[in-house]
């Protein structure tokens, strides 16, 4: 099973990313939480522990891979805890294509390249 722990639901993945995910089994979306920028380390550790427990409850830890993409310090805490439990964690790598509009706004498009293990 691939737990997609991000704010990018599987239904919005492009064909290349969907095909690359097939080797992990069924995909289950788990929305990444909003992480308050003023959270301290203790608050983040508690939040990470709560989410790790939710992930572990989703199935046999030997059969779970977790796609983790989100706020960096929280991601680091979650990935560290999951890896300590023997759970494989992956990130999606992308190419960013940025264009600038006449009004100065920036538009970035991300194209999936591959999954990379943490």
Short mmCIF file of N, CA, C and O in Angstrom, two decimals:
data_model
loop_
_atom_site.label_atom_id
_atom_site.label_comp_id
_atom_site.label_asym_id
_atom_site.label_seq_id
_atom_site.Cartn_x
_atom_site.Cartn_y
_atom_site.Cartn_z
N UNK A 1 0.84 -1.18 0.00
CA UNK A 1 0.00 0.00 0.00
C UNK A 1 0.89 1.24 0.00
O UNK A 1 1.91 1.30 0.68
N UNK A 2 0.50 2.24 -0.79
CA UNK A 2 1.17 3.53 -0.77
C UNK A 2 0.25 4.53 -0.09
O UNK A 2 -0.85 4.80 -0.57
N UNK A 3 0.69 5.06 1.04
CA UNK A 3 -0.04 6.12 1.72
C UNK A 3 0.49 7.43 1.16
O UNK A 3 1.68 7.75 1.31
N UNK A 4 -0.37 8.16 0.49
CA UNK A 4 -0.02 9.44 -0.09
C UNK A 4 -0.29 10.53 0.95
O UNK A 4 -1.37 11.10 1.00
N UNK A 5 0.71 10.80 1.79
CA UNK A 5 0.60 11.77 2.87
C UNK A 5 1.08 13.12 2.34
O UNK A 5 2.24 13.52 2.51
N UNK A 6 0.18 13.80 1.64
CA UNK A 6 0.51 15.07 1.00
C UNK A 6 -0.79 15.83 0.75
O UNK A 6 -1.86 15.34 1.08
N UNK A 7 -0.65 17.00 0.17
CA UNK A 7 -1.84 17.77 -0.23
C UNK A 7 -2.06 17.69 -1.73
O UNK A 7 -2.65 18.59 -2.32
N UNK A 8 -1.58 16.61 -2.33
CA UNK A 8 -1.71 16.38 -3.76
C UNK A 8 -2.39 15.03 -3.97
O UNK A 8 -1.72 14.01 -4.09
N UNK A 9 -3.73 15.02 -3.97
CA UNK A 9 -4.47 13.75 -4.08
C UNK A 9 -4.11 12.97 -5.33
O UNK A 9 -3.81 13.54 -6.39
N UNK A 10 -4.14 11.67 -5.20
CA UNK A 10 -3.82 10.76 -6.29
C UNK A 10 -4.61 11.09 -7.56
O UNK A 10 -4.06 11.04 -8.66
N UNK A 11 -5.86 11.47 -7.43
CA UNK A 11 -6.69 11.75 -8.61
C UNK A 11 -6.15 12.91 -9.44
O UNK A 11 -6.50 13.06 -10.61
N UNK A 12 -5.26 13.74 -8.87
CA UNK A 12 -4.68 14.86 -9.60
C UNK A 12 -3.27 14.56 -10.13
O UNK A 12 -2.67 15.43 -10.76
N UNK A 13 -2.75 13.37 -9.85
CA UNK A 13 -1.43 13.03 -10.35
C UNK A 13 -1.47 12.86 -11.86
O UNK A 13 -2.47 12.39 -12.42
N UNK A 14 -0.37 13.18 -12.51
CA UNK A 14 -0.31 12.96 -13.96
C UNK A 14 -0.06 11.47 -14.23
O UNK A 14 0.23 10.69 -13.32
N UNK A 15 -0.20 11.09 -15.48
CA UNK A 15 -0.06 9.68 -15.85
C UNK A 15 1.29 9.10 -15.48
O UNK A 15 1.39 7.95 -15.04
N UNK A 16 2.36 9.87 -15.65
CA UNK A 16 3.70 9.38 -15.33
C UNK A 16 3.82 9.04 -13.84
O UNK A 16 4.37 8.00 -13.48
N UNK A 17 3.28 9.88 -12.98
CA UNK A 17 3.36 9.62 -11.54
C UNK A 17 2.46 8.45 -11.17
O UNK A 17 2.83 7.62 -10.35
N UNK A 18 1.29 8.36 -11.77
CA UNK A 18 0.40 7.23 -11.50
C UNK A 18 1.06 5.92 -11.87
O UNK A 18 1.02 4.96 -11.11
N UNK A 19 1.69 5.88 -13.05
CA UNK A 19 2.36 4.66 -13.50
C UNK A 19 3.52 4.29 -12.57
O UNK A 19 3.71 3.12 -12.24
N UNK A 20 4.27 5.28 -12.12
CA UNK A 20 5.39 5.02 -11.22
C UNK A 20 4.92 4.49 -9.86
O UNK A 20 5.65 3.78 -9.17
N UNK A 21 3.69 4.82 -9.49
CA UNK A 21 3.17 4.40 -8.18
C UNK A 21 2.65 2.96 -8.18
O UNK A 21 2.44 2.40 -7.11
N UNK A 22 2.46 2.37 -9.35
CA UNK A 22 1.85 1.04 -9.43
C UNK A 22 2.63 -0.02 -8.66
O UNK A 22 2.03 -0.96 -8.13
N UNK A 23 3.93 0.11 -8.56
CA UNK A 23 4.74 -0.90 -7.88
C UNK A 23 4.50 -0.92 -6.36
O UNK A 23 4.91 -1.86 -5.69
N UNK A 24 3.83 0.08 -5.81
CA UNK A 24 3.61 0.16 -4.38
C UNK A 24 2.26 -0.43 -3.95
O UNK A 24 2.00 -0.55 -2.76
N UNK A 25 1.41 -0.76 -4.89
CA UNK A 25 0.09 -1.31 -4.55
C UNK A 25 -0.97 -0.23 -4.54
O UNK A 25 -0.84 0.80 -5.19
N UNK A 26 -2.02 -0.48 -3.77
CA UNK A 26 -3.14 0.47 -3.68
C UNK A 26 -2.68 1.79 -3.09
O UNK A 26 -1.87 1.81 -2.17
N UNK A 27 -3.23 2.87 -3.61
CA UNK A 27 -2.89 4.21 -3.12
C UNK A 27 -4.02 4.71 -2.23
O UNK A 27 -5.19 4.65 -2.62
N UNK A 28 -3.66 5.18 -1.04
CA UNK A 28 -4.62 5.74 -0.11
C UNK A 28 -4.17 7.16 0.21
O UNK A 28 -3.05 7.37 0.67
N UNK A 29 -5.03 8.14 -0.06
CA UNK A 29 -4.71 9.54 0.24
C UNK A 29 -4.91 9.82 1.72
O UNK A 29 -5.91 9.41 2.32
N UNK A 30 -3.97 10.54 2.30
CA UNK A 30 -4.06 11.01 3.67
C UNK A 30 -3.59 12.47 3.64
O UNK A 30 -2.40 12.74 3.41
N UNK A 31 -4.53 13.39 3.82
CA UNK A 31 -4.20 14.81 3.67
C UNK A 31 -3.18 15.27 4.69
O UNK A 31 -3.32 15.02 5.89
N UNK A 32 -2.17 15.95 4.20
CA UNK A 32 -1.12 16.51 5.05
C UNK A 32 -1.73 17.63 5.88
O UNK A 32 -2.47 18.46 5.36
N UNK A 33 -1.42 17.69 7.18
CA UNK A 33 -2.03 18.72 8.02
C UNK A 33 -1.44 20.11 7.77
O UNK A 33 -0.30 20.24 7.31
N UNK A 34 -2.21 21.11 8.11
CA UNK A 34 -1.70 22.47 8.11
C UNK A 34 -0.79 22.59 9.34
O UNK A 34 -1.21 22.30 10.46
N UNK A 35 0.44 22.96 9.12
CA UNK A 35 1.42 23.07 10.21
C UNK A 35 1.63 24.56 10.48
O UNK A 35 2.12 25.29 9.61
N UNK A 36 1.26 24.97 11.69
CA UNK A 36 1.38 26.39 12.05
C UNK A 36 2.84 26.81 12.04
O UNK A 36 3.69 26.14 12.63
N UNK A 37 3.17 27.89 11.37
CA UNK A 37 4.57 28.32 11.28
C UNK A 37 5.17 28.73 12.63
O UNK A 37 6.38 28.73 12.79
N UNK A 38 4.33 29.03 13.60
CA UNK A 38 4.84 29.42 14.92
C UNK A 38 4.88 28.26 15.91
O UNK A 38 5.16 28.45 17.08
N UNK A 39 4.62 27.03 15.44
CA UNK A 39 4.70 25.85 16.32
C UNK A 39 6.13 25.66 16.82
O UNK A 39 7.08 25.86 16.07
N UNK A 40 6.25 25.27 18.09
CA UNK A 40 7.58 24.98 18.61
C UNK A 40 7.88 23.49 18.43
O UNK A 40 7.03 22.72 17.99
N UNK A 41 9.08 23.09 18.77
CA UNK A 41 9.53 21.71 18.56
C UNK A 41 8.65 20.71 19.30
O UNK A 41 8.30 19.66 18.75
N UNK A 42 8.27 21.01 20.52
CA UNK A 42 7.43 20.11 21.31
C UNK A 42 6.08 19.91 20.65
O UNK A 42 5.57 18.78 20.56
N UNK A 43 5.48 20.99 20.16
CA UNK A 43 4.19 20.88 19.49
C UNK A 43 4.31 20.06 18.20
O UNK A 43 3.45 19.22 17.91
N UNK A 44 5.38 20.29 17.45
CA UNK A 44 5.58 19.53 16.21
C UNK A 44 5.81 18.06 16.49
O UNK A 44 5.32 17.20 15.76
N UNK A 45 6.57 17.75 17.53
CA UNK A 45 6.82 16.34 17.86
C UNK A 45 5.51 15.64 18.23
O UNK A 45 5.29 14.49 17.83
N UNK A 46 4.66 16.30 18.97
CA UNK A 46 3.37 15.71 19.35
C UNK A 46 2.50 15.51 18.11
O UNK A 46 1.87 14.46 17.94
N UNK A 47 2.47 16.50 17.23
CA UNK A 47 1.69 16.40 16.00
C UNK A 47 2.23 15.26 15.12
O UNK A 47 1.45 14.46 14.59
N UNK A 48 3.54 15.18 15.01
CA UNK A 48 4.15 14.11 14.21
C UNK A 48 3.80 12.75 14.78
O UNK A 48 3.46 11.82 14.04
N UNK A 49 3.86 12.60 16.09
CA UNK A 49 3.53 11.32 16.71
C UNK A 49 2.08 10.93 16.43
O UNK A 49 1.77 9.77 16.13
N UNK A 50 1.16 11.89 16.51
CA UNK A 50 -0.25 11.62 16.21
C UNK A 50 -0.42 11.10 14.78
O UNK A 50 -1.14 10.13 14.55
N UNK A 51 0.23 11.76 13.83
CA UNK A 51 0.08 11.35 12.43
C UNK A 51 0.77 10.02 12.15
O UNK A 51 0.27 9.21 11.37
N UNK A 52 1.89 9.77 12.79
CA UNK A 52 2.56 8.48 12.63
C UNK A 52 1.64 7.36 13.12
O UNK A 52 1.50 6.32 12.47
N UNK A 53 0.97 7.57 14.24
CA UNK A 53 0.03 6.56 14.76
C UNK A 53 -1.10 6.32 13.77
O UNK A 53 -1.52 5.18 13.57
N UNK A 54 -1.61 7.37 13.14
CA UNK A 54 -2.67 7.21 12.13
C UNK A 54 -2.18 6.40 10.94
O UNK A 54 -2.89 5.54 10.43
N UNK A 55 -0.95 6.66 10.52
CA UNK A 55 -0.39 5.95 9.38
C UNK A 55 -0.18 4.48 9.72
O UNK A 55 -0.57 3.59 8.95
N UNK A 56 0.37 4.21 10.87
CA UNK A 56 0.64 2.83 11.30
C UNK A 56 -0.66 2.04 11.43
O UNK A 56 -0.70 0.84 11.12
N UNK A 57 -1.73 2.70 11.82
CA UNK A 57 -3.02 2.02 11.98
C UNK A 57 -3.66 1.65 10.64
O UNK A 57 -4.64 0.90 10.60
N UNK A 58 -3.08 2.12 9.54
CA UNK A 58 -3.67 1.87 8.22
C UNK A 58 -3.37 0.49 7.66
O UNK A 58 -3.99 0.07 6.69
N UNK A 59 -2.41 -0.21 8.24
CA UNK A 59 -2.09 -1.55 7.73
C UNK A 59 -0.83 -2.10 8.34
O UNK A 59 -0.23 -1.51 9.24
N UNK A 60 -0.42 -3.25 7.83
CA UNK A 60 0.79 -3.92 8.28
C UNK A 60 2.00 -3.07 7.89
O UNK A 60 2.18 -2.76 6.71
N UNK A 61 2.83 -2.69 8.86
CA UNK A 61 3.96 -1.80 8.59
C UNK A 61 4.91 -2.39 7.55
O UNK A 61 5.63 -1.65 6.88
N UNK A 62 4.90 -3.71 7.38
CA UNK A 62 5.78 -4.33 6.37
C UNK A 62 5.27 -4.09 4.96
O UNK A 62 6.00 -4.26 4.00
N UNK A 63 4.01 -3.71 4.84
CA UNK A 63 3.39 -3.53 3.53
C UNK A 63 3.09 -2.07 3.19
O UNK A 63 2.42 -1.80 2.20
N UNK A 64 3.55 -1.14 4.03
CA UNK A 64 3.25 0.27 3.82
C UNK A 64 4.49 1.01 3.31
O UNK A 64 5.58 0.85 3.85
N UNK A 65 4.29 1.81 2.28
CA UNK A 65 5.26 2.81 1.86
C UNK A 65 4.53 4.14 1.98
O UNK A 65 3.34 4.22 1.65
N UNK A 66 5.22 5.17 2.46
CA UNK A 66 4.56 6.46 2.66
C UNK A 66 5.22 7.52 1.79
O UNK A 66 6.43 7.74 1.86
N UNK A 67 4.40 8.14 0.96
CA UNK A 67 4.82 9.28 0.14
C UNK A 67 4.58 10.52 0.99
O UNK A 67 3.44 10.88 1.27
N UNK A 68 5.67 11.15 1.46
CA UNK A 68 5.56 12.28 2.38
C UNK A 68 6.07 13.54 1.70
O UNK A 68 7.24 13.64 1.34
N UNK A 69 5.15 14.50 1.54
CA UNK A 69 5.50 15.79 0.92
C UNK A 69 4.74 16.88 1.67
O UNK A 69 3.51 16.85 1.73
N UNK A 70 5.49 17.81 2.27
CA UNK A 70 4.84 18.89 3.00
C UNK A 70 5.86 19.73 3.74
O UNK A 70 7.05 19.70 3.43
N UNK A 71 5.40 20.46 4.73
CA UNK A 71 6.25 21.36 5.53
C UNK A 71 7.49 20.59 6.00
O UNK A 71 7.37 19.49 6.54
N UNK A 72 8.65 21.16 5.75
CA UNK A 72 9.91 20.42 5.88
C UNK A 72 10.25 19.90 7.27
O UNK A 72 10.67 18.76 7.40
N UNK A 73 10.12 20.69 8.32
CA UNK A 73 10.53 20.20 9.64
C UNK A 73 9.58 19.13 10.14
O UNK A 73 10.02 18.13 10.72
N UNK A 74 8.30 19.30 9.87
CA UNK A 74 7.32 18.27 10.24
C UNK A 74 7.57 17.00 9.42
O UNK A 74 7.54 15.89 9.96
N UNK A 75 7.82 17.16 8.13
CA UNK A 75 8.13 16.01 7.27
C UNK A 75 9.33 15.25 7.82
O UNK A 75 9.31 14.02 7.92
N UNK A 76 10.37 15.97 8.21
CA UNK A 76 11.57 15.34 8.76
C UNK A 76 11.22 14.51 9.99
O UNK A 76 11.67 13.37 10.12
N UNK A 77 10.42 15.06 10.89
CA UNK A 77 10.04 14.33 12.10
C UNK A 77 9.23 13.08 11.77
O UNK A 77 9.47 12.01 12.33
N UNK A 78 8.27 13.20 10.88
CA UNK A 78 7.43 12.05 10.51
C UNK A 78 8.27 10.98 9.84
O UNK A 78 8.19 9.79 10.19
N UNK A 79 9.09 11.37 8.87
CA UNK A 79 9.91 10.40 8.15
C UNK A 79 10.87 9.70 9.11
O UNK A 79 11.05 8.48 9.04
N UNK A 80 11.48 10.45 10.01
CA UNK A 80 12.41 9.85 10.98
C UNK A 80 11.70 8.78 11.81
O UNK A 80 12.20 7.66 11.98
N UNK A 81 10.51 9.10 12.32
CA UNK A 81 9.76 8.15 13.15
C UNK A 81 9.34 6.92 12.34
O UNK A 81 9.44 5.79 12.82
N UNK A 82 8.86 7.14 11.12
CA UNK A 82 8.43 6.00 10.29
C UNK A 82 9.61 5.11 9.93
O UNK A 82 9.50 3.87 10.00
N UNK A 83 10.73 5.69 9.57
CA UNK A 83 11.91 4.89 9.21
C UNK A 83 12.41 4.10 10.42
O UNK A 83 12.87 2.96 10.26
N UNK A 84 12.32 4.67 11.62
CA UNK A 84 12.72 3.94 12.83
C UNK A 84 11.87 2.68 13.02
O UNK A 84 12.30 1.72 13.63
N UNK A 85 10.65 2.71 12.48
CA UNK A 85 9.73 1.58 12.58
C UNK A 85 9.88 0.64 11.39
O UNK A 85 9.14 -0.33 11.26
N UNK A 86 10.80 0.94 10.48
CA UNK A 86 11.02 0.09 9.32
C UNK A 86 10.08 0.37 8.16
O UNK A 86 9.96 -0.45 7.24
N UNK A 87 9.43 1.52 8.17
CA UNK A 87 8.49 1.88 7.11
C UNK A 87 9.23 2.71 6.06
O UNK A 87 9.86 3.72 6.38
N UNK A 88 9.14 2.27 4.82
CA UNK A 88 9.78 2.96 3.70
C UNK A 88 9.04 4.27 3.41
O UNK A 88 7.82 4.30 3.35
N UNK A 89 9.81 5.35 3.22
CA UNK A 89 9.24 6.65 2.92
C UNK A 89 9.86 7.16 1.62
O UNK A 89 11.07 7.02 1.40
N UNK A 90 9.01 7.76 0.79
CA UNK A 90 9.47 8.28 -0.49
C UNK A 90 8.99 9.71 -0.69
O UNK A 90 8.02 10.15 -0.07
N UNK A 91 9.68 10.41 -1.57
CA UNK A 91 9.29 11.76 -1.99
C UNK A 91 9.15 11.73 -3.50
O UNK A 91 9.75 10.89 -4.18
N UNK A 92 8.37 12.63 -4.03
CA UNK A 92 8.29 12.76 -5.48
C UNK A 92 9.24 13.88 -5.91
O UNK A 92 9.30 14.93 -5.28
N UNK A 93 10.01 13.61 -6.95
CA UNK A 93 10.89 14.64 -7.49
C UNK A 93 10.22 15.22 -8.74
O UNK A 93 9.50 14.52 -9.45
N UNK A 94 10.45 16.51 -8.96
CA UNK A 94 9.80 17.20 -10.06
C UNK A 94 10.76 18.16 -10.74
O UNK A 94 11.78 18.55 -10.16
N UNK A 95 10.41 18.52 -11.95
CA UNK A 95 11.07 19.62 -12.63
C UNK A 95 10.13 20.81 -12.56
O UNK A 95 8.95 20.68 -12.85
N UNK A 96 10.68 21.95 -12.15
CA UNK A 96 9.86 23.16 -12.08
C UNK A 96 10.06 23.98 -13.35
O UNK A 96 11.18 24.23 -13.76
N UNK A 97 8.95 24.36 -13.94
CA UNK A 97 8.97 25.24 -15.11
C UNK A 97 8.25 26.53 -14.71
O UNK A 97 7.06 26.51 -14.43
N UNK A 98 9.00 27.61 -14.66
CA UNK A 98 8.47 28.88 -14.18
C UNK A 98 8.36 29.88 -15.32
O UNK A 98 9.27 30.00 -16.14
N UNK A 99 7.23 30.56 -15.36
CA UNK A 99 7.04 31.66 -16.31
C UNK A 99 6.60 32.89 -15.53
O UNK A 99 5.99 32.78 -14.46
N UNK A 100 6.95 34.04 -16.06
CA UNK A 100 6.57 35.31 -15.44
C UNK A 100 5.58 36.01 -16.36
O UNK A 100 5.82 36.17 -17.56
N UNK A 101 4.49 36.44 -15.79
CA UNK A 101 3.47 37.16 -16.53
C UNK A 101 3.84 38.64 -16.64
O UNK A 101 4.68 39.14 -15.88
N UNK A 102 3.19 39.34 -17.56
CA UNK A 102 3.46 40.76 -17.78
C UNK A 102 3.23 41.59 -16.52
O UNK A 102 3.90 42.60 -16.29
N UNK A 103 2.30 41.15 -15.66
CA UNK A 103 2.00 41.90 -14.44
C UNK A 103 2.96 41.59 -13.29
O UNK A 103 2.80 42.07 -12.18
N UNK A 104 3.97 40.74 -13.58
CA UNK A 104 4.97 40.41 -12.56
C UNK A 104 4.67 39.17 -11.75
O UNK A 104 5.50 38.73 -10.96
N UNK A 105 3.48 38.59 -11.92
CA UNK A 105 3.17 37.37 -11.19
C UNK A 105 3.95 36.21 -11.80
O UNK A 105 4.30 36.21 -12.97
N UNK A 106 4.21 35.23 -10.96
CA UNK A 106 4.98 34.07 -11.36
C UNK A 106 4.08 32.85 -11.36
O UNK A 106 3.28 32.67 -10.45
N UNK A 107 4.21 32.02 -12.38
CA UNK A 107 3.45 30.77 -12.46
C UNK A 107 4.47 29.63 -12.54
O UNK A 107 5.33 29.62 -13.42
N UNK A 108 4.38 28.69 -11.59
CA UNK A 108 5.28 27.54 -11.59
C UNK A 108 4.47 26.28 -11.87
O UNK A 108 3.43 26.05 -11.25
N UNK A 109 4.96 25.49 -12.79
CA UNK A 109 4.36 24.20 -13.11
C UNK A 109 5.38 23.14 -12.76
O UNK A 109 6.57 23.26 -13.07
N UNK A 110 4.92 22.10 -12.09
CA UNK A 110 5.81 21.04 -11.66
C UNK A 110 5.49 19.77 -12.43
O UNK A 110 4.34 19.34 -12.47
N UNK A 111 6.52 19.17 -13.03
CA UNK A 111 6.33 17.93 -13.78
C UNK A 111 7.06 16.81 -13.05
O UNK A 111 8.27 16.89 -12.80
N UNK A 112 6.32 15.76 -12.72
CA UNK A 112 6.87 14.61 -12.00
C UNK A 112 8.01 13.98 -12.79
O UNK A 112 7.93 13.83 -14.01
N UNK A 113 9.08 13.60 -12.07
CA UNK A 113 10.20 12.89 -12.66
C UNK A 113 10.27 11.46 -12.13
O UNK A 113 10.23 10.50 -12.89
N UNK A 114 10.35 11.32 -10.79
CA UNK A 114 10.43 9.97 -10.20
C UNK A 114 10.20 10.06 -8.69
O UNK A 114 10.16 11.15 -8.13
N UNK A 115 10.04 8.90 -8.07
CA UNK A 115 9.99 8.81 -6.62
C UNK A 115 11.42 8.56 -6.13
O UNK A 115 12.19 7.84 -6.77
N UNK A 116 11.76 9.17 -4.99
CA UNK A 116 13.07 8.97 -4.39
C UNK A 116 12.87 8.63 -2.92
O UNK A 116 12.09 9.26 -2.22
N UNK A 117 13.60 7.61 -2.49
CA UNK A 117 13.48 7.17 -1.09
C UNK A 117 14.24 8.13 -0.17
O UNK A 117 15.31 8.63 -0.51
N UNK A 118 13.62 8.40 0.99
CA UNK A 118 14.28 9.22 2.02
C UNK A 118 15.37 8.40 2.65
O UNK A 118 15.30 7.21 2.78
#
